[in-house]
Coordinates of C-alpha atoms and ligand atoms in Angstrom, one line a residue:
M1 CA -2.6 -21.0 39.5
R2 CA -4.6 -18.5 41.6
L3 CA -4.2 -14.9 40.4
K4 CA -2.3 -12.6 42.8
R5 CA -4.0 -9.2 42.2
M6 CA -5.2 -6.7 39.7
M7 CA -5.9 -3.1 39.4
I8 CA -8.5 -1.4 37.2
V9 CA -8.0 2.4 36.8
D10 CA -9.9 5.2 35.2
V11 CA -7.7 7.2 32.9
P12 CA -9.3 10.6 32.2
I13 CA -7.5 13.1 29.9
I14 CA -8.1 16.4 28.2
L15 CA -7.8 16.0 24.4
D16 CA -6.3 18.8 22.3
D17 CA -9.8 20.0 21.3
G18 CA -10.6 20.6 24.9
S19 CA -12.9 17.7 25.4
I20 CA -12.4 15.1 28.2
V21 CA -12.4 11.3 27.6
H22 CA -12.1 8.5 30.1
Y23 CA -10.3 5.2 29.3
E24 CA -10.2 2.0 31.3
G25 CA -6.7 0.8 32.1
Y26 CA -5.6 -2.5 33.8
R27 CA -2.5 -4.0 35.4
V28 CA -2.7 -7.6 36.4
Q29 CA -0.1 -9.4 38.6
N30 CA -0.6 -13.1 38.0
T31 CA 2.1 -14.4 40.4
L32 CA 4.8 -12.7 42.4
S33 CA 6.4 -15.8 44.1
R34 CA 9.6 -15.8 42.1
G35 CA 10.1 -12.0 42.0
P36 CA 8.5 -8.8 40.9
G37 CA 5.8 -8.9 38.2
K38 CA 7.1 -8.5 34.7
G39 CA 5.2 -8.1 31.4
G40 CA 4.2 -5.6 28.8
L41 CA 1.8 -2.7 28.5
R42 CA -0.7 -2.9 25.6
F43 CA -2.6 0.0 24.0
H44 CA -5.3 -1.5 21.7
P45 CA -9.0 -1.0 21.2
S46 CA -9.7 -4.7 21.9
V47 CA -8.0 -4.8 25.3
T48 CA -10.1 -6.3 28.1
L49 CA -9.5 -7.3 31.6
N50 CA -9.8 -11.0 30.6
E51 CA -7.2 -10.6 27.9
V52 CA -4.8 -8.9 30.2
M53 CA -5.3 -11.7 32.8
A54 CA -4.5 -14.4 30.3
L55 CA -1.4 -12.5 29.1
A56 CA -0.2 -12.1 32.6
C57 CA -0.5 -15.8 33.2
W58 CA 1.5 -16.4 30.0
M59 CA 4.2 -14.1 31.4
T60 CA 4.4 -16.2 34.6
I61 CA 5.1 -19.3 32.5
K62 CA 7.6 -17.5 30.1
N63 CA 9.6 -15.9 33.0
A64 CA 9.7 -19.2 35.0
A65 CA 10.5 -21.3 31.9
L66 CA 13.5 -19.1 31.3
N67 CA 14.3 -19.1 35.0
L68 CA 14.2 -15.3 35.1
P69 CA 13.7 -14.0 38.7
Y70 CA 10.2 -12.6 38.0
G71 CA 6.6 -13.4 38.5
G72 CA 4.2 -12.6 35.6
A73 CA 2.2 -9.4 34.9
K74 CA 0.6 -7.5 32.1
G75 CA -1.1 -4.2 31.6
G76 CA -3.3 -2.5 29.0
I77 CA -5.5 0.4 28.2
R78 CA -8.5 0.0 25.9
L79 CA -7.9 2.7 23.3
D80 CA -6.7 3.1 19.7
P81 CA -3.3 4.8 19.9
H82 CA -3.6 5.8 16.2
Q83 CA -6.5 8.1 17.1
H84 CA -4.3 10.2 19.4
C85 CA -1.5 12.6 18.8
K86 CA 1.8 12.3 20.7
G87 CA 0.8 14.9 23.3
E88 CA -2.4 13.0 24.1
L89 CA -0.6 9.7 24.3
Q90 CA 1.9 11.3 26.7
R91 CA -0.9 12.5 29.0
I92 CA -2.7 9.1 28.9
T93 CA 0.5 7.3 29.7
R94 CA 1.5 9.6 32.5
R95 CA -2.0 9.6 34.1
Y96 CA -2.2 5.8 33.9
T97 CA 1.3 5.5 35.5
S98 CA 0.2 7.9 38.3
E99 CA -3.0 6.0 38.9
L100 CA -1.0 2.8 39.3
G101 CA 1.0 4.5 42.0
G102 CA 3.0 2.0 44.1
F103 CA 1.4 -1.0 42.3
I104 CA 4.4 -0.9 40.0
G105 CA 8.1 -0.3 40.9
P106 CA 11.6 -1.8 40.3
A107 CA 11.0 -4.4 43.1
R108 CA 7.2 -4.7 42.6
D109 CA 6.2 -4.9 38.9
I110 CA 8.2 -3.8 35.9
P111 CA 6.2 -3.0 32.7
A112 CA 7.7 -3.1 29.1
P113 CA 6.5 -2.2 25.6
D114 CA 3.9 -4.4 23.9
V115 CA 1.4 -4.0 21.1
G116 CA 0.7 -0.2 20.6
T117 CA 3.4 1.0 23.0
N118 CA 7.1 1.7 22.4
E119 CA 10.3 3.0 24.0
Q120 CA 8.8 6.5 24.1
T121 CA 5.9 5.2 26.2
M122 CA 8.4 3.6 28.6
A123 CA 10.4 6.9 28.8
W124 CA 7.2 8.7 29.9
M125 CA 6.4 6.0 32.4
M126 CA 9.9 6.1 33.9
D127 CA 9.8 9.9 34.1
T128 CA 6.3 10.0 35.7
Y129 CA 7.2 7.3 38.3
S130 CA 10.5 9.0 39.1
M131 CA 8.7 12.4 39.6
N132 CA 6.2 10.8 41.9
V133 CA 8.8 9.0 44.1
G134 CA 11.1 12.0 44.0
G135 CA 14.2 10.4 42.4
T136 CA 15.3 8.8 39.2
A137 CA 14.0 5.2 39.1
T138 CA 15.2 3.8 35.7
G139 CA 14.4 0.2 36.8
V140 CA 10.7 0.7 36.9
V141 CA 10.3 -0.2 33.2
T142 CA 12.3 -1.9 30.6
G143 CA 12.5 -1.3 26.8
K144 CA 13.5 2.3 27.4
P145 CA 15.7 4.3 25.1
V146 CA 19.4 3.5 25.6
A147 CA 20.0 7.1 26.7
L148 CA 17.7 6.6 29.7
G149 CA 19.1 3.3 30.9
G150 CA 17.8 1.0 28.1
S151 CA 19.9 -1.9 27.0
L152 CA 21.9 -2.4 23.8
G153 CA 20.7 -5.5 21.9
R154 CA 17.0 -5.1 23.1
H155 CA 15.7 -4.3 19.6
D156 CA 17.1 -7.6 18.1
A157 CA 16.6 -9.7 21.2
T158 CA 13.3 -11.5 20.4
G159 CA 14.3 -12.4 16.8
R160 CA 17.8 -13.4 18.0
G161 CA 16.1 -15.7 20.6
V162 CA 13.9 -17.2 17.9
F163 CA 17.0 -18.0 15.9
I164 CA 18.9 -19.5 18.8
S165 CA 15.9 -21.7 19.6
A166 CA 15.8 -22.8 15.9
Q167 CA 19.5 -23.7 16.1
E168 CA 19.0 -25.8 19.2
A169 CA 15.9 -27.5 17.8
G170 CA 17.8 -28.2 14.5
R171 CA 20.8 -29.6 16.3
R172 CA 18.5 -32.1 18.1
R173 CA 16.6 -33.1 15.0
G174 CA 19.7 -33.3 12.7
V175 CA 18.5 -30.3 10.7
P176 CA 21.4 -27.9 10.1
I177 CA 20.7 -24.2 9.6
K178 CA 23.2 -23.9 6.8
G179 CA 21.4 -24.7 3.6
A180 CA 18.0 -24.9 5.3
R181 CA 14.9 -23.4 3.7
V182 CA 13.0 -21.0 6.0
A183 CA 9.5 -19.6 5.8
V184 CA 8.8 -16.5 7.9
Q185 CA 5.4 -15.0 8.5
G186 CA 5.6 -11.5 9.8
F187 CA 8.4 -9.1 8.8
G188 CA 8.3 -6.8 11.8
N189 CA 10.6 -6.6 14.8
V190 CA 10.6 -10.4 15.4
G191 CA 10.3 -11.8 11.9
S192 CA 12.8 -9.5 10.2
V193 CA 15.6 -10.0 12.7
A194 CA 15.1 -13.8 12.8
A195 CA 15.1 -13.9 9.0
R196 CA 18.3 -11.8 8.8
L197 CA 20.1 -14.2 11.3
F198 CA 18.9 -17.3 9.4
E199 CA 20.3 -15.8 6.2
Q200 CA 23.5 -14.8 7.8
A201 CA 23.9 -18.4 9.0
G202 CA 23.6 -19.7 5.5
A203 CA 19.9 -20.5 5.3
R204 CA 17.6 -19.5 2.4
V205 CA 14.4 -17.6 3.3
V206 CA 12.1 -19.1 0.6
A207 CA 8.8 -17.6 1.8
L208 CA 8.0 -14.3 3.5
Q209 CA 4.6 -12.9 4.4
D210 CA 3.4 -9.7 6.0
H211 CA 0.0 -8.0 6.1
S212 CA 0.5 -6.8 2.5
A213 CA 2.0 -9.6 0.5
T214 CA 3.2 -13.2 0.4
L215 CA 6.6 -13.7 -1.4
V216 CA 7.9 -17.1 -2.5
D217 CA 11.3 -17.7 -4.1
E218 CA 13.0 -21.0 -4.0
A219 CA 16.4 -19.3 -4.6
G220 CA 16.1 -17.3 -1.4
I221 CA 14.8 -13.8 -0.8
S222 CA 17.4 -11.1 0.1
I223 CA 16.5 -10.0 3.6
A224 CA 18.7 -6.9 3.5
A225 CA 16.9 -5.7 0.4
A226 CA 13.5 -6.7 1.8
S227 CA 14.2 -4.7 5.0
E228 CA 15.3 -1.7 3.0
H229 CA 12.0 -1.8 1.0
V230 CA 9.9 -2.2 4.2
A231 CA 11.8 0.7 5.9
N232 CA 11.0 2.9 2.8
T233 CA 7.4 1.8 2.2
G234 CA 6.1 0.1 5.4
Q235 CA 5.2 -3.1 3.6
L236 CA 6.6 -6.1 1.6
A237 CA 4.1 -5.5 -1.3
G238 CA 5.9 -4.2 -4.4
F239 CA 9.3 -5.5 -3.3
L240 CA 9.4 -8.5 -5.7
P241 CA 6.3 -8.3 -7.8
G242 CA 7.3 -11.5 -9.8
A243 CA 7.5 -13.5 -6.5
E244 CA 4.1 -12.6 -5.1
A245 CA 1.8 -15.5 -4.3
S246 CA -1.6 -16.0 -2.7
T247 CA -1.9 -15.8 1.1
E248 CA -2.5 -19.6 1.5
T249 CA 0.5 -20.5 -0.7
F250 CA 2.7 -19.4 2.2
W251 CA 1.7 -22.5 4.2
L252 CA 2.4 -24.8 1.3
V253 CA 6.0 -23.8 0.6
P254 CA 8.4 -26.7 1.6
S255 CA 10.8 -25.7 4.3
E256 CA 13.0 -27.0 7.1
F257 CA 12.0 -24.2 9.5
L258 CA 8.6 -22.4 9.6
V259 CA 8.6 -19.3 11.8
P260 CA 5.1 -17.7 12.4
A261 CA 6.1 -14.3 13.8
A262 CA 3.0 -12.2 13.1
L263 CA -0.2 -12.8 15.0
E264 CA -1.9 -15.3 17.2
G265 CA -4.1 -18.1 15.8
Q266 CA -2.3 -18.3 12.4
L267 CA -1.5 -22.0 12.3
L268 CA -5.0 -23.4 12.0
P269 CA -5.8 -27.2 11.7
E270 CA -6.4 -27.0 8.0
R271 CA -2.9 -25.3 7.5
A272 CA -1.2 -27.7 10.0
R273 CA -2.4 -30.6 7.8
L274 CA -0.7 -29.1 4.8
V275 CA 2.5 -27.5 5.9
E276 CA 5.7 -29.2 4.7
T277 CA 8.2 -28.4 7.3
K278 CA 10.3 -30.1 10.0
I279 CA 10.4 -27.5 12.7
V280 CA 8.0 -24.8 13.7
V281 CA 9.5 -22.0 15.8
E282 CA 6.8 -19.8 17.3
G283 CA 8.1 -16.2 17.1
A284 CA 4.6 -14.8 17.8
N285 CA 2.6 -15.4 20.9
G286 CA 0.0 -18.1 20.4
P287 CA 0.4 -18.6 16.6
T288 CA -0.6 -22.3 16.8
T289 CA -4.1 -23.3 17.8
P290 CA -4.4 -26.2 20.2
A291 CA -6.0 -28.4 17.5
A292 CA -3.3 -27.5 15.0
D293 CA -0.6 -28.3 17.7
D294 CA -2.0 -31.8 18.0
I295 CA -1.9 -32.3 14.2
L296 CA 1.7 -31.1 14.0
S297 CA 2.7 -33.4 16.7
E298 CA 0.9 -36.4 15.1
R299 CA 2.8 -35.5 11.8
G300 CA 6.1 -35.6 13.7
I301 CA 6.8 -31.8 13.2
L302 CA 8.6 -30.4 16.2
V303 CA 7.1 -27.2 17.6
V304 CA 9.3 -24.9 19.7
P305 CA 6.7 -23.1 21.8
D306 CA 6.3 -19.3 22.1
V307 CA 7.1 -19.3 25.8
L308 CA 10.6 -20.5 24.9
A309 CA 11.2 -19.3 21.4
N310 CA 10.2 -15.7 21.8
A311 CA 11.5 -15.2 25.3
G312 CA 14.7 -13.4 24.1
G313 CA 12.9 -10.1 24.5
V314 CA 12.1 -10.5 28.2
T315 CA 15.5 -12.0 28.8
V316 CA 17.2 -8.8 27.6
S317 CA 14.6 -6.8 29.5
Y318 CA 15.9 -8.7 32.6
F319 CA 19.5 -7.6 31.6
E320 CA 18.3 -4.0 31.3
W321 CA 16.8 -4.1 34.8
V322 CA 20.0 -5.6 36.2
Q323 CA 22.2 -3.0 34.4
D324 CA 19.9 -0.2 35.8
F325 CA 20.3 -1.5 39.3
S326 CA 24.1 -1.5 39.1
S327 CA 24.3 1.6 36.8
F328 CA 26.9 -0.4 34.9
F329 CA 26.2 -1.1 31.2
W330 CA 27.3 -4.0 29.2
T331 CA 28.5 -4.2 25.6
E332 CA 26.2 -5.6 22.9
E333 CA 28.6 -8.6 22.6
E334 CA 28.2 -9.3 26.3
I335 CA 24.4 -9.1 26.0
N336 CA 24.2 -11.4 23.0
A337 CA 26.6 -13.9 24.6
R338 CA 24.5 -13.9 27.9
L339 CA 21.3 -14.2 25.9
E340 CA 22.6 -17.2 24.1
K341 CA 23.7 -18.8 27.3
I342 CA 20.3 -18.4 28.9
M343 CA 18.3 -19.4 25.9
V344 CA 20.4 -22.6 25.3
G345 CA 20.2 -23.5 29.0
A346 CA 16.4 -23.1 29.0
F347 CA 16.1 -25.2 25.8
D348 CA 18.3 -27.9 27.4
S349 CA 16.3 -28.2 30.6
I350 CA 12.9 -28.1 28.8
S351 CA 14.0 -30.6 26.1
S352 CA 15.3 -33.0 28.8
V353 CA 11.9 -33.0 30.5
A354 CA 10.2 -33.5 27.1
E355 CA 12.5 -36.5 26.2
E356 CA 12.2 -38.1 29.7
R357 CA 8.4 -37.9 29.8
R358 CA 7.8 -38.2 26.1
I359 CA 5.8 -35.0 25.9
S360 CA 5.9 -32.0 23.7
L361 CA 8.2 -29.1 24.3
R362 CA 5.2 -26.9 25.1
T363 CA 3.9 -29.3 27.8
A364 CA 7.5 -29.6 29.1
A365 CA 7.9 -25.8 29.3
F366 CA 4.7 -25.5 31.3
I367 CA 5.8 -28.3 33.6
V368 CA 9.2 -26.8 34.2
A369 CA 7.7 -23.3 34.8
C370 CA 4.9 -24.5 37.1
E371 CA 7.3 -26.6 39.2
R372 CA 9.6 -23.5 39.6
V373 CA 6.6 -21.3 40.7
L374 CA 5.2 -23.9 43.1
S375 CA 8.6 -24.6 44.6
A376 CA 9.2 -20.8 45.2
R377 CA 5.7 -20.6 46.7
E378 CA 6.3 -23.5 49.0
Q379 CA 9.7 -22.3 50.1
R380 CA 8.4 -18.8 50.9
G381 CA 5.6 -20.3 52.9
L382 CA 2.3 -18.8 53.7
Y383 CA 2.2 -15.4 55.4
P384 CA 1.3 -14.9 58.3
Ligands
NAD401 P1 5.4 -5.9 14.6 O1 4.2 -5.1 14.6 O2 6.8 -5.3 14.5 O3 5.3 -6.9 13.2 C1 4.2 -7.6 12.9 C2 4.4 -8.2 11.5 O4 3.3 -9.0 11.3 C3 4.4 -7.1 10.4 O5 5.3 -7.4 9.4 C4 3.0 -7.2 9.9 O6 2.9 -6.8 8.5 C5 2.7 -8.7 10.0 N1 1.3 -9.0 9.9 C6 0.2 -8.4 10.5 N2 -0.9 -9.0 10.1 C7 -0.6 -10.0 9.3 C8 -1.3 -11.0 8.7 N3 -2.7 -11.0 8.7 N4 -0.7 -11.9 7.9 C9 0.7 -11.9 7.8 N5 1.4 -11.0 8.5 C10 0.8 -10.1 9.2 O7 5.3 -7.0 15.7 P2 6.5 -7.8 16.4 O8 7.0 -7.0 17.6 O9 7.4 -8.4 15.4 O10 5.6 -9.0 17.1 C11 5.2 -10.1 16.3 C12 4.6 -11.2 17.3 O11 5.7 -11.5 18.2 C13 3.4 -10.8 18.1 O12 2.7 -11.9 18.4 C14 4.1 -10.3 19.4 O13 3.2 -10.4 20.6 C15 5.2 -11.4 19.5 N6 6.3 -11.0 20.4 C16 7.0 -9.9 20.2 C17 8.1 -9.5 21.0 C18 9.0 -8.3 20.7 O14 9.9 -8.2 21.5 N7 8.7 -7.5 19.7 C19 8.4 -10.4 22.1 C20 7.6 -11.5 22.3 C21 6.6 -11.8 21.5

């Protein structure tokens, strides 16, 4: 797919000590055929234009696979947010937003939080854009605080989508959630919510891993207690000293569902050969390497791909945008019910293609998405 357009901006700011620094910022719109661009804004020292281009392409696939009325986009600024105080981050965000000017907008391209950014970043972007256009424009970003037009249910949406995908995959493979053993890597926004929902549905979380520790307990780890420990200390280490195991042990724990929800490139070929699970549900973006994906498929392990499994977040972002347009806000029950309907519908259409063509869910998701983008492009025609 040919990339639509991109913008590189210089972001100069005055630091609190009076010195001036310049950062390089990007916004890439991969496709706009199905609607405005949609994708996160990342603040990280390793951000490059190439990375942002790849992530924007991924968003095209994810949005189209879920049939959300968006193209794909992504943004980033190469900086370490931990090196800046709140005031400096605010100036960086506002200058970046102003530099983008009309490149973004509720009908053009709608950023959201990603690595290193959060709802406060989105609030500053919304305010800056609104000041520049001379009127409140809540729909320019999603992932905002609820008080500024954010959506209820957004915090849990990605983990909830992971759980819904696991349920659908389990139903097709004859693996019920109730009584299932689950291993979850990553206990942040995605992993902790997914783990909680698995537990609530009667599964046992037998392995948990974050950056600080690997915990293994065949009897099941209490997710409420683990969450409380992480809320107090910032990490899993120290929560169940008797259950701590080596990092590699995590991949050896027998389970029905394995949920990598931490970082990219975690399921490597050597781990894929050893895992004892039935279904992998990709909570993180790109947690399985292509070679590992082949091994899992040869071993008959079903992989629910990231573009489907972790699309709950962007789906509720879509709900936020719709609610902002109508200035009419839904209850959390309505949001969760609509999320489930969209996720189950997407799973159904992708899995029908996978079954018909005897291909993986990942390949099927890409086919469904690309067909939707190409059909939109064809129907719009070529201007002029
Ligand atoms: P987060 O920062 O809230 O949590 C990340 C978790 O991963 C933490 O528990 C951290 O300790 C753990 N971790 C970090 N390094 C690790 C390592 N080396 N080994 C094991 N665990 C490690 O992040 P998140 O929002 O939960 O996102 C997790 C993944 O899901 C990322 O790939 C992200 O891009 C993807 N994702 C997130 C959302 C969302 O809405 N938050 C949406 C789509 C995709």
